[in-house]
């Protein structure tokens, strides 16, 4: 009897392991192999960000910031084109303090960031990218200089050629959310195949990105289309209230955690123009830089809940800085890298852990390394609460500030820098 019991237990464990492994294999291959349909996603968000930071080492500095933003973003995907656009208005209120002085500043920025990749065959593309900002800052400190203002304009266009493609798999993950929710509710007779999941994912991409002027009519049409699709896909045992409750929960809370799959390399030229005017002394600062760059990124969706992202880049080229009539020529160079582990355990939450490192050279070597964590939780389909925290160390390191061309470490001070904050976002649409 004992031998029989032991045999049954071993068989159950083996069956459970085989099923779990099979489920993981399906998740891995479905996310890796999924090809998204043509779609254009648009969002408009309002955000409130509160964060603080501290620096130890050569300078001891503490700061508290309140940053509000109004941001419009869109992402387009097709066989011939992938591109994104972000336009925003940022306001930043900051208080800086150390043993010797206090500094209070208010900053307003209009920013525009866009990346565009045009594919001339399945894997090769030409890229046109640009980052730009117009800013105004008013600063009051405890030094004799008193109050200062700054006007700034920054333009960073880039031209590139590359190979590879990062496929958006957000809707593939959303299809898996629906499968898991219906299974949990006891309304799915059998697991979906990869073909059935693709049918659901493609329809989600379509119905989520149709514009409506009336939000109520939008929801009605979306659920009607989704219900018709589920009947076509099959596998649902009962189309009752329990089915609809689990379907709507997965659909409403599983739309916005961005994930990609694929490998991409890119070579190009980037030009940065930075002009700043300080009052009351009317000090004019100008910086012009043209650099070659190389970047590689690898996104690996390992399972339903786990994502790995690796990226590395190099950049360097001549730079001219003119400060109040005094010109200096330099040739700065950067080498940077980043690894991020993304965890997506539920439809409502995600958590990221990462490490960044950078090396800078211009007459002397500068280095920086940082560890960070951030995450989000959806309070409702429109409200999202996020957090971020990190620690960074740097010595003689200067950030390249070219906005997403290669990984950024964002370290401005020598020594240790600590930072943390929370953000509340509301999606208008």
Short mmCIF file of C-alpha atoms in Angstrom, two decimals:
data_model
loop_
_atom_site.label_atom_id
_atom_site.label_comp_id
_atom_site.label_asym_id
_atom_site.label_seq_id
_atom_site.Cartn_x
_atom_site.Cartn_y
_atom_site.Cartn_z
CA UNK A 1 0.00 0.00 0.00
CA UNK A 2 2.82 2.36 0.89
CA UNK A 3 4.56 1.60 -2.42
CA UNK A 4 1.33 2.29 -4.30
CA UNK A 5 0.84 5.60 -2.45
CA UNK A 6 4.43 6.60 -3.19
CA UNK A 7 3.95 5.71 -6.87
CA UNK A 8 0.78 7.79 -7.11
CA UNK A 9 2.49 10.77 -5.47
CA UNK A 10 5.46 10.54 -7.82
CA UNK A 11 3.11 10.34 -10.81
CA UNK A 12 1.14 13.37 -9.60
CA UNK A 13 4.31 15.39 -9.05
CA UNK A 14 5.63 14.37 -12.45
CA UNK A 15 2.33 15.27 -14.13
CA UNK A 16 2.22 18.63 -12.36
CA UNK A 17 5.80 19.42 -13.37
CA UNK A 18 5.17 18.40 -16.96
CA UNK A 19 2.04 20.53 -17.16
CA UNK A 20 3.76 23.52 -15.56
CA UNK A 21 6.73 23.19 -17.88
CA UNK A 22 4.40 22.87 -20.87
CA UNK A 23 2.54 26.00 -19.77
CA UNK A 24 5.82 27.94 -19.39
CA UNK A 25 6.98 26.73 -22.82
CA UNK A 26 3.72 27.91 -24.39
CA UNK A 27 4.01 31.32 -22.74
CA UNK A 28 7.64 31.67 -23.83
CA UNK A 29 7.09 30.69 -27.45
CA UNK A 30 3.83 32.63 -27.84
CA UNK A 31 5.36 35.87 -26.55
CA UNK A 32 8.61 35.37 -28.47
CA UNK A 33 6.93 34.49 -31.77
CA UNK A 34 3.95 36.88 -31.65
CA UNK A 35 3.73 39.37 -34.52
CA UNK A 36 1.47 42.31 -33.77
CA UNK A 37 -1.01 43.62 -36.35
CA UNK A 38 -1.07 47.18 -37.64
CA UNK A 39 -2.29 49.60 -34.96
CA UNK A 40 -1.82 53.12 -33.65
CA UNK A 41 -2.11 53.68 -29.90
CA UNK A 42 -2.80 57.15 -28.48
CA UNK A 43 -2.78 58.32 -24.85
CA UNK A 44 -3.15 61.58 -22.95
CA UNK A 45 -2.06 61.54 -19.30
CA UNK A 46 -1.94 63.97 -16.40
CA UNK A 47 0.67 63.19 -13.76
CA UNK A 48 1.82 64.38 -10.34
CA UNK A 49 5.29 63.35 -9.20
CA UNK A 50 6.82 63.90 -5.75
CA UNK A 51 10.41 62.85 -5.11
CA UNK A 52 13.46 63.62 -3.03
CA UNK A 53 17.17 63.03 -3.42
CA UNK A 54 20.40 63.30 -1.47
CA UNK A 55 24.10 63.42 -2.38
CA UNK A 56 27.04 62.41 -0.22
CA UNK A 57 30.72 62.67 -1.03
CA UNK A 58 32.47 65.82 -2.28
CA UNK A 59 29.20 67.78 -2.00
CA UNK A 60 26.37 67.18 0.46
CA UNK A 61 23.07 68.18 -1.08
CA UNK A 62 19.41 67.40 -0.38
CA UNK A 63 16.49 68.24 -2.63
CA UNK A 64 12.73 67.90 -2.83
CA UNK A 65 10.84 68.20 -6.11
CA UNK A 66 7.23 68.42 -7.22
CA UNK A 67 6.77 67.75 -10.92
CA UNK A 68 3.47 67.89 -12.79
CA UNK A 69 3.03 66.93 -16.41
CA UNK A 70 0.51 66.92 -19.23
CA UNK A 71 1.66 64.38 -21.78
CA UNK A 72 0.34 63.18 -25.13
CA UNK A 73 1.91 60.03 -26.55
CA UNK A 74 1.32 57.72 -29.48
CA UNK A 75 2.87 54.54 -30.80
CA UNK A 76 2.35 53.13 -34.31
CA UNK A 77 3.18 49.65 -35.53
CA UNK A 78 3.07 48.14 -39.03
CA UNK A 79 5.21 45.93 -41.22
CA UNK A 80 6.87 49.01 -42.79
CA UNK A 81 6.97 51.42 -39.86
CA UNK A 82 7.42 51.60 -36.12
CA UNK A 83 7.37 54.96 -34.40
CA UNK A 84 6.56 56.88 -31.23
CA UNK A 85 5.77 60.48 -30.37
CA UNK A 86 5.66 62.17 -26.97
CA UNK A 87 4.68 65.81 -26.47
CA UNK A 88 4.42 67.23 -22.99
CA UNK A 89 4.26 70.25 -20.74
CA UNK A 90 6.33 69.81 -17.56
CA UNK A 91 6.41 71.98 -14.45
CA UNK A 92 9.06 71.38 -11.81
CA UNK A 93 9.21 73.04 -8.38
CA UNK A 94 12.45 72.24 -6.55
CA UNK A 95 14.09 73.05 -3.25
CA UNK A 96 17.84 72.36 -2.92
CA UNK A 97 19.67 72.68 0.39
CA UNK A 98 23.10 72.05 1.88
CA UNK A 99 25.10 73.52 4.76
CA UNK A 100 25.92 76.74 2.88
CA UNK A 101 22.89 77.70 0.84
CA UNK A 102 19.28 77.16 -0.11
CA UNK A 103 18.01 77.25 -3.65
CA UNK A 104 14.39 77.43 -4.79
CA UNK A 105 13.51 77.08 -8.46
CA UNK A 106 10.48 76.83 -10.73
CA UNK A 107 10.89 75.37 -14.20
CA UNK A 108 8.52 75.03 -17.16
CA UNK A 109 9.36 72.93 -20.20
CA UNK A 110 7.68 72.01 -23.47
CA UNK A 111 9.25 68.77 -24.68
CA UNK A 112 8.95 66.71 -27.85
CA UNK A 113 10.50 63.27 -28.35
CA UNK A 114 10.00 61.12 -31.43
CA UNK A 115 11.54 57.94 -32.84
CA UNK A 116 10.72 56.72 -36.34
CA UNK A 117 11.98 53.55 -38.06
CA UNK A 118 11.05 52.88 -41.68
CA UNK A 119 11.65 49.27 -42.76
CA UNK A 120 12.80 48.82 -46.35
CA UNK A 121 12.73 45.03 -45.93
CA UNK A 122 11.71 42.65 -43.17
CA UNK A 123 14.64 43.41 -40.83
CA UNK A 124 16.50 46.53 -42.08
CA UNK A 125 15.38 50.07 -41.40
CA UNK A 126 16.28 53.74 -41.69
CA UNK A 127 15.73 55.77 -38.52
CA UNK A 128 14.85 59.45 -38.05
CA UNK A 129 14.72 60.55 -34.41
CA UNK A 130 14.52 63.86 -32.59
CA UNK A 131 14.37 65.24 -29.06
CA UNK A 132 13.64 68.86 -28.36
CA UNK A 133 12.78 71.14 -25.45
CA UNK A 134 12.02 74.78 -24.77
CA UNK A 135 12.38 75.77 -21.13
CA UNK A 136 12.11 78.65 -18.69
CA UNK A 137 13.49 78.53 -15.15
CA UNK A 138 13.34 81.02 -12.30
CA UNK A 139 15.81 80.45 -9.47
CA UNK A 140 16.22 82.15 -6.10
CA UNK A 141 19.13 81.29 -3.80
CA UNK A 142 20.69 82.53 -0.58
CA UNK A 143 23.89 83.67 -2.27
CA UNK A 144 24.49 87.35 -3.10
CA UNK A 145 23.58 86.65 -6.74
CA UNK A 146 19.96 86.45 -5.59
CA UNK A 147 17.44 85.72 -8.33
CA UNK A 148 18.27 84.41 -11.79
CA UNK A 149 16.25 83.33 -14.77
CA UNK A 150 17.14 81.04 -17.64
CA UNK A 151 15.75 80.54 -21.12
CA UNK A 152 16.83 77.38 -22.93
CA UNK A 153 16.37 75.65 -26.28
CA UNK A 154 17.61 72.13 -26.99
CA UNK A 155 17.37 70.25 -30.31
CA UNK A 156 18.73 66.72 -30.80
CA UNK A 157 18.04 65.22 -34.26
CA UNK A 158 19.48 61.83 -35.26
CA UNK A 159 19.78 59.74 -38.43
CA UNK A 160 20.45 56.00 -38.31
CA UNK A 161 20.44 52.66 -40.08
CA UNK A 162 19.76 49.42 -38.27
CA UNK A 163 18.84 45.79 -38.29
CA UNK A 164 16.26 43.97 -36.21
CA UNK A 165 12.88 44.73 -34.74
CA UNK A 166 11.31 45.02 -31.30
CA UNK A 167 7.85 43.50 -31.58
CA UNK A 168 5.20 44.93 -29.20
CA UNK A 169 3.72 42.02 -27.23
CA UNK A 170 1.51 43.97 -24.82
CA UNK A 171 -1.69 42.67 -26.39
CA UNK A 172 -0.31 39.12 -26.48
CA UNK A 173 0.11 39.36 -22.72
CA UNK A 174 -3.44 40.79 -22.45
CA UNK A 175 -4.80 37.74 -24.29
CA UNK A 176 -3.05 35.52 -21.73
CA UNK A 177 -4.63 37.62 -18.96
CA UNK A 178 -8.07 36.84 -20.35
CA UNK A 179 -7.24 33.13 -20.55
CA UNK A 180 -6.03 33.04 -16.95
CA UNK A 181 -9.00 35.04 -15.66
CA UNK A 182 -11.56 32.79 -17.36
CA UNK A 183 -9.73 29.70 -16.08
CA UNK A 184 -9.75 31.12 -12.55
CA UNK A 185 -13.48 31.76 -12.84
CA UNK A 186 -14.15 28.20 -14.02
CA UNK A 187 -15.46 29.31 -17.41
CA UNK A 188 -12.80 27.86 -19.69
CA UNK A 189 -13.05 24.19 -20.65
CA UNK A 190 -9.48 23.88 -21.94
CA UNK A 191 -6.37 26.02 -22.37
CA UNK A 192 -6.19 28.11 -25.51
CA UNK A 193 -3.74 27.25 -28.26
CA UNK A 194 -1.23 29.82 -29.51
CA UNK A 195 -3.46 30.34 -32.56
CA UNK A 196 -6.48 31.13 -30.40
CA UNK A 197 -4.45 33.49 -28.22
CA UNK A 198 -3.25 35.31 -31.33
CA UNK A 199 -6.85 35.80 -32.49
CA UNK A 200 -7.69 37.40 -29.13
CA UNK A 201 -4.52 39.54 -29.06
CA UNK A 202 -5.06 40.87 -32.59
CA UNK A 203 -8.65 41.82 -31.81
CA UNK A 204 -7.56 43.58 -28.59
CA UNK A 205 -5.08 45.64 -30.62
CA UNK A 206 -7.90 46.65 -32.96
CA UNK A 207 -10.70 47.49 -30.50
CA UNK A 208 -8.41 49.28 -28.03
CA UNK A 209 -7.23 51.79 -30.61
CA UNK A 210 -10.44 52.95 -32.26
CA UNK A 211 -11.23 56.54 -31.32
CA UNK A 212 -14.63 57.38 -29.81
CA UNK A 213 -16.03 60.74 -28.73
CA UNK A 214 -18.41 59.10 -26.24
CA UNK A 215 -16.62 56.94 -23.66
CA UNK A 216 -19.80 54.96 -22.83
CA UNK A 217 -20.43 54.03 -26.47
CA UNK A 218 -16.80 53.02 -26.76
CA UNK A 219 -17.10 50.53 -23.88
CA UNK A 220 -20.34 49.07 -25.28
CA UNK A 221 -18.85 48.48 -28.73
CA UNK A 222 -15.61 47.09 -27.29
CA UNK A 223 -17.38 44.50 -25.15
CA UNK A 224 -19.77 43.56 -27.95
CA UNK A 225 -16.79 42.94 -30.27
CA UNK A 226 -14.91 41.05 -27.56
CA UNK A 227 -17.92 38.86 -26.71
CA UNK A 228 -18.42 37.98 -30.39
CA UNK A 229 -14.74 37.09 -30.65
CA UNK A 230 -14.86 34.81 -27.59
CA UNK A 231 -17.77 32.93 -29.13
CA UNK A 232 -15.80 32.55 -32.37
CA UNK A 233 -12.65 31.38 -30.56
CA UNK A 234 -14.62 28.90 -28.47
CA UNK A 235 -13.66 27.10 -25.28
CA UNK A 236 -15.98 29.03 -22.94
CA UNK A 237 -18.31 26.76 -20.99
CA UNK A 238 -21.02 29.32 -20.09
CA UNK A 239 -21.56 32.85 -21.39
CA UNK A 240 -23.07 34.02 -18.11
CA UNK A 241 -22.45 36.81 -15.61
CA UNK A 242 -19.47 34.99 -14.08
CA UNK A 243 -17.89 34.75 -17.55
CA UNK A 244 -18.51 38.43 -18.25
CA UNK A 245 -17.21 39.57 -14.85
CA UNK A 246 -13.87 37.79 -15.30
CA UNK A 247 -13.61 38.86 -18.94
CA UNK A 248 -14.25 42.54 -18.15
CA UNK A 249 -11.83 42.50 -15.19
CA UNK A 250 -9.00 41.13 -17.33
CA UNK A 251 -9.79 43.45 -20.22
CA UNK A 252 -10.07 46.71 -18.28
CA UNK A 253 -6.98 46.17 -16.12
CA UNK A 254 -4.63 44.56 -18.64
CA UNK A 255 -3.94 47.14 -21.32
CA UNK A 256 -1.02 49.38 -20.43
CA UNK A 257 2.12 47.55 -19.24
CA UNK A 258 4.38 47.88 -22.28
CA UNK A 259 6.45 44.83 -23.26
CA UNK A 260 8.55 44.00 -26.32
CA UNK A 261 10.25 41.00 -27.86
CA UNK A 262 13.23 41.00 -30.19
CA UNK A 263 16.77 42.12 -30.94
CA UNK A 264 17.80 45.41 -32.58
CA UNK A 265 21.11 47.03 -33.52
CA UNK A 266 21.47 50.60 -34.74
CA UNK A 267 24.26 52.86 -36.05
CA UNK A 268 23.88 56.56 -36.67
CA UNK A 269 24.78 60.20 -36.23
CA UNK A 270 23.26 62.51 -33.63
CA UNK A 271 23.57 66.28 -33.43
CA UNK A 272 22.90 68.25 -30.24
CA UNK A 273 22.35 72.00 -30.08
CA UNK A 274 21.92 73.52 -26.63
CA UNK A 275 21.48 77.28 -26.14
CA UNK A 276 20.90 78.93 -22.77
CA UNK A 277 20.52 82.59 -21.79
CA UNK A 278 20.94 83.60 -18.13
CA UNK A 279 19.66 86.88 -16.67
CA UNK A 280 20.27 89.41 -15.21
CA UNK A 281 23.84 89.22 -16.57
CA UNK A 282 22.73 88.05 -20.03
CA UNK A 283 25.28 85.25 -20.05
CA UNK A 284 24.92 83.22 -23.25
CA UNK A 285 25.84 79.53 -23.17
CA UNK A 286 25.97 77.52 -26.39
CA UNK A 287 26.90 73.88 -26.98
CA UNK A 288 27.12 72.11 -30.31
CA UNK A 289 27.93 68.43 -30.60
CA UNK A 290 27.90 65.93 -33.45
CA UNK A 291 28.54 62.30 -32.55
CA UNK A 292 28.45 58.87 -34.04
CA UNK A 293 26.60 56.28 -32.00
CA UNK A 294 25.98 52.54 -31.85
CA UNK A 295 23.26 50.91 -29.83
CA UNK A 296 22.01 47.35 -29.26
CA UNK A 297 18.94 46.21 -27.34
CA UNK A 298 17.57 42.75 -26.59
CA UNK A 299 14.09 42.27 -25.13
CA UNK A 300 13.29 38.77 -23.92
CA UNK A 301 9.79 37.97 -22.59
CA UNK A 302 10.68 34.84 -20.65
CA UNK A 303 7.22 33.98 -19.32
CA UNK A 304 3.83 35.53 -18.64
CA UNK A 305 5.33 37.30 -15.61
CA UNK A 306 9.06 37.74 -16.36
CA UNK A 307 10.82 40.04 -18.83
CA UNK A 308 14.57 40.55 -19.41
CA UNK A 309 15.96 43.63 -21.18
CA UNK A 310 19.62 44.15 -22.11
CA UNK A 311 20.93 47.29 -23.80
CA UNK A 312 24.35 48.82 -24.49
CA UNK A 313 25.62 51.78 -26.45
CA UNK A 314 28.64 53.86 -27.41
CA UNK A 315 28.81 57.47 -28.59
CA UNK A 316 31.43 60.10 -29.24
CA UNK A 317 32.36 63.08 -31.37
CA UNK A 318 33.55 66.71 -31.45
CA UNK A 319 31.86 69.32 -29.28
CA UNK A 320 32.10 73.10 -29.16
CA UNK A 321 31.12 74.96 -25.99
CA UNK A 322 30.91 78.76 -25.95
CA UNK A 323 30.24 80.35 -22.57
CA UNK A 324 29.92 84.14 -22.48
CA UNK A 325 32.19 84.56 -25.48
CA UNK A 326 34.83 82.01 -24.43
CA UNK A 327 34.96 78.96 -26.74
CA UNK A 328 36.33 75.53 -25.86
CA UNK A 329 36.55 72.48 -28.17
CA UNK A 330 36.42 68.96 -26.78
CA UNK A 331 35.77 65.37 -27.95
CA UNK A 332 33.70 63.56 -25.30
CA UNK A 333 33.01 59.81 -25.55
CA UNK A 334 30.62 57.50 -23.70
CA UNK A 335 30.16 53.77 -23.21
CA UNK A 336 26.99 52.71 -21.34
CA UNK A 337 24.97 49.60 -20.55
CA UNK A 338 21.81 48.53 -18.73
CA UNK A 339 20.07 45.36 -17.58
CA UNK A 340 16.45 45.36 -16.36
CA UNK A 341 14.39 42.57 -14.85
CA UNK A 342 10.67 43.16 -15.28
CA UNK A 343 8.08 41.34 -13.16
CA UNK A 344 4.41 41.37 -14.23
CA UNK A 345 2.71 39.05 -11.71
CA UNK A 346 -0.89 40.27 -12.19
CA UNK A 347 -2.97 42.41 -14.51
CA UNK A 348 -2.68 45.33 -12.08
CA UNK A 349 0.97 45.39 -11.03
CA UNK A 350 4.49 45.43 -12.39
CA UNK A 351 7.89 45.75 -10.72
CA UNK A 352 11.31 46.41 -12.27
CA UNK A 353 14.84 46.01 -10.93
CA UNK A 354 17.82 47.25 -12.91
CA UNK A 355 21.45 48.24 -13.02
CA UNK A 356 23.07 50.91 -15.22
CA UNK A 357 26.73 51.65 -15.78
CA UNK A 358 28.57 54.25 -17.81
CA UNK A 359 32.08 55.36 -18.71
CA UNK A 360 32.90 58.88 -19.91
CA UNK A 361 36.17 60.16 -21.37
CA UNK A 362 37.25 63.72 -22.08
CA UNK A 363 40.81 64.42 -20.87
CA UNK A 364 40.14 62.05 -17.97
CA UNK A 365 37.99 58.99 -17.34
CA UNK A 366 34.70 59.29 -15.50
CA UNK A 367 32.57 56.39 -14.31
CA UNK A 368 29.09 55.91 -12.87
CA UNK A 369 26.98 52.95 -11.79
CA UNK A 370 23.44 52.85 -10.45
CA UNK A 371 20.89 50.39 -9.11
CA UNK A 372 17.20 51.17 -9.32
CA UNK A 373 13.73 49.82 -8.78
CA UNK A 374 10.36 51.06 -9.98
CA UNK A 375 6.86 49.75 -10.29
CA UNK A 376 3.21 50.53 -10.89
CA UNK A 377 -0.17 49.46 -9.61
CA UNK A 378 -3.48 50.24 -11.31
CA UNK A 379 -6.07 51.67 -8.94
CA UNK A 380 -8.64 51.84 -11.76
CA UNK A 381 -8.52 51.68 -15.57
CA UNK A 382 -7.61 55.39 -15.54
CA UNK A 383 -5.59 55.83 -12.31
CA UNK A 384 -2.10 54.43 -11.82
CA UNK A 385 0.19 54.78 -8.80
CA UNK A 386 3.92 54.41 -9.45
CA UNK A 387 7.08 54.50 -7.37
CA UNK A 388 10.80 54.72 -8.07
CA UNK A 389 13.91 54.42 -5.94
CA UNK A 390 17.60 54.19 -6.69
CA UNK A 391 21.17 54.69 -5.59
CA UNK A 392 23.99 55.82 -7.88
CA UNK A 393 27.70 56.38 -7.55
CA UNK A 394 29.79 58.51 -9.86
CA UNK A 395 33.24 60.04 -10.20
CA UNK A 396 34.11 62.63 -12.87
CA UNK A 397 31.12 61.40 -14.91
CA UNK A 398 29.18 63.72 -17.22
CA UNK A 399 25.85 62.58 -18.68
CA UNK A 400 25.43 62.66 -22.47
CA UNK A 401 21.81 63.96 -22.30
CA UNK A 402 20.77 62.89 -25.80
CA UNK A 403 17.44 61.40 -24.76
CA UNK A 404 17.22 57.68 -25.44
CA UNK A 405 19.89 57.35 -28.16
CA UNK A 406 21.96 55.13 -25.86
CA UNK A 407 21.31 54.08 -22.21
CA UNK A 408 21.59 56.91 -19.68
CA UNK A 409 22.94 56.75 -16.13
CA UNK A 410 21.77 60.24 -15.08
CA UNK A 411 24.48 60.93 -12.52
CA UNK A 412 25.38 64.61 -12.04
CA UNK A 413 27.44 64.55 -8.86
CA UNK A 414 30.51 62.79 -7.54
CA UNK A 415 29.87 60.38 -4.69
CA UNK A 416 26.67 58.58 -3.74
CA UNK A 417 23.26 59.84 -4.84
CA UNK A 418 20.01 58.53 -3.33
CA UNK A 419 16.65 59.17 -4.90
CA UNK A 420 13.04 58.08 -4.43
CA UNK A 421 9.56 59.22 -5.32
CA UNK A 422 5.94 58.44 -6.06
CA UNK A 423 3.79 59.37 -9.07
CA UNK A 424 0.04 59.46 -9.62
CA UNK A 425 -1.13 59.33 -13.24
CA UNK A 426 -4.59 59.80 -14.67
CA UNK A 427 -5.33 58.77 -18.27
CA UNK A 428 -7.76 61.12 -20.04
CA UNK A 429 -7.86 58.58 -22.89
#
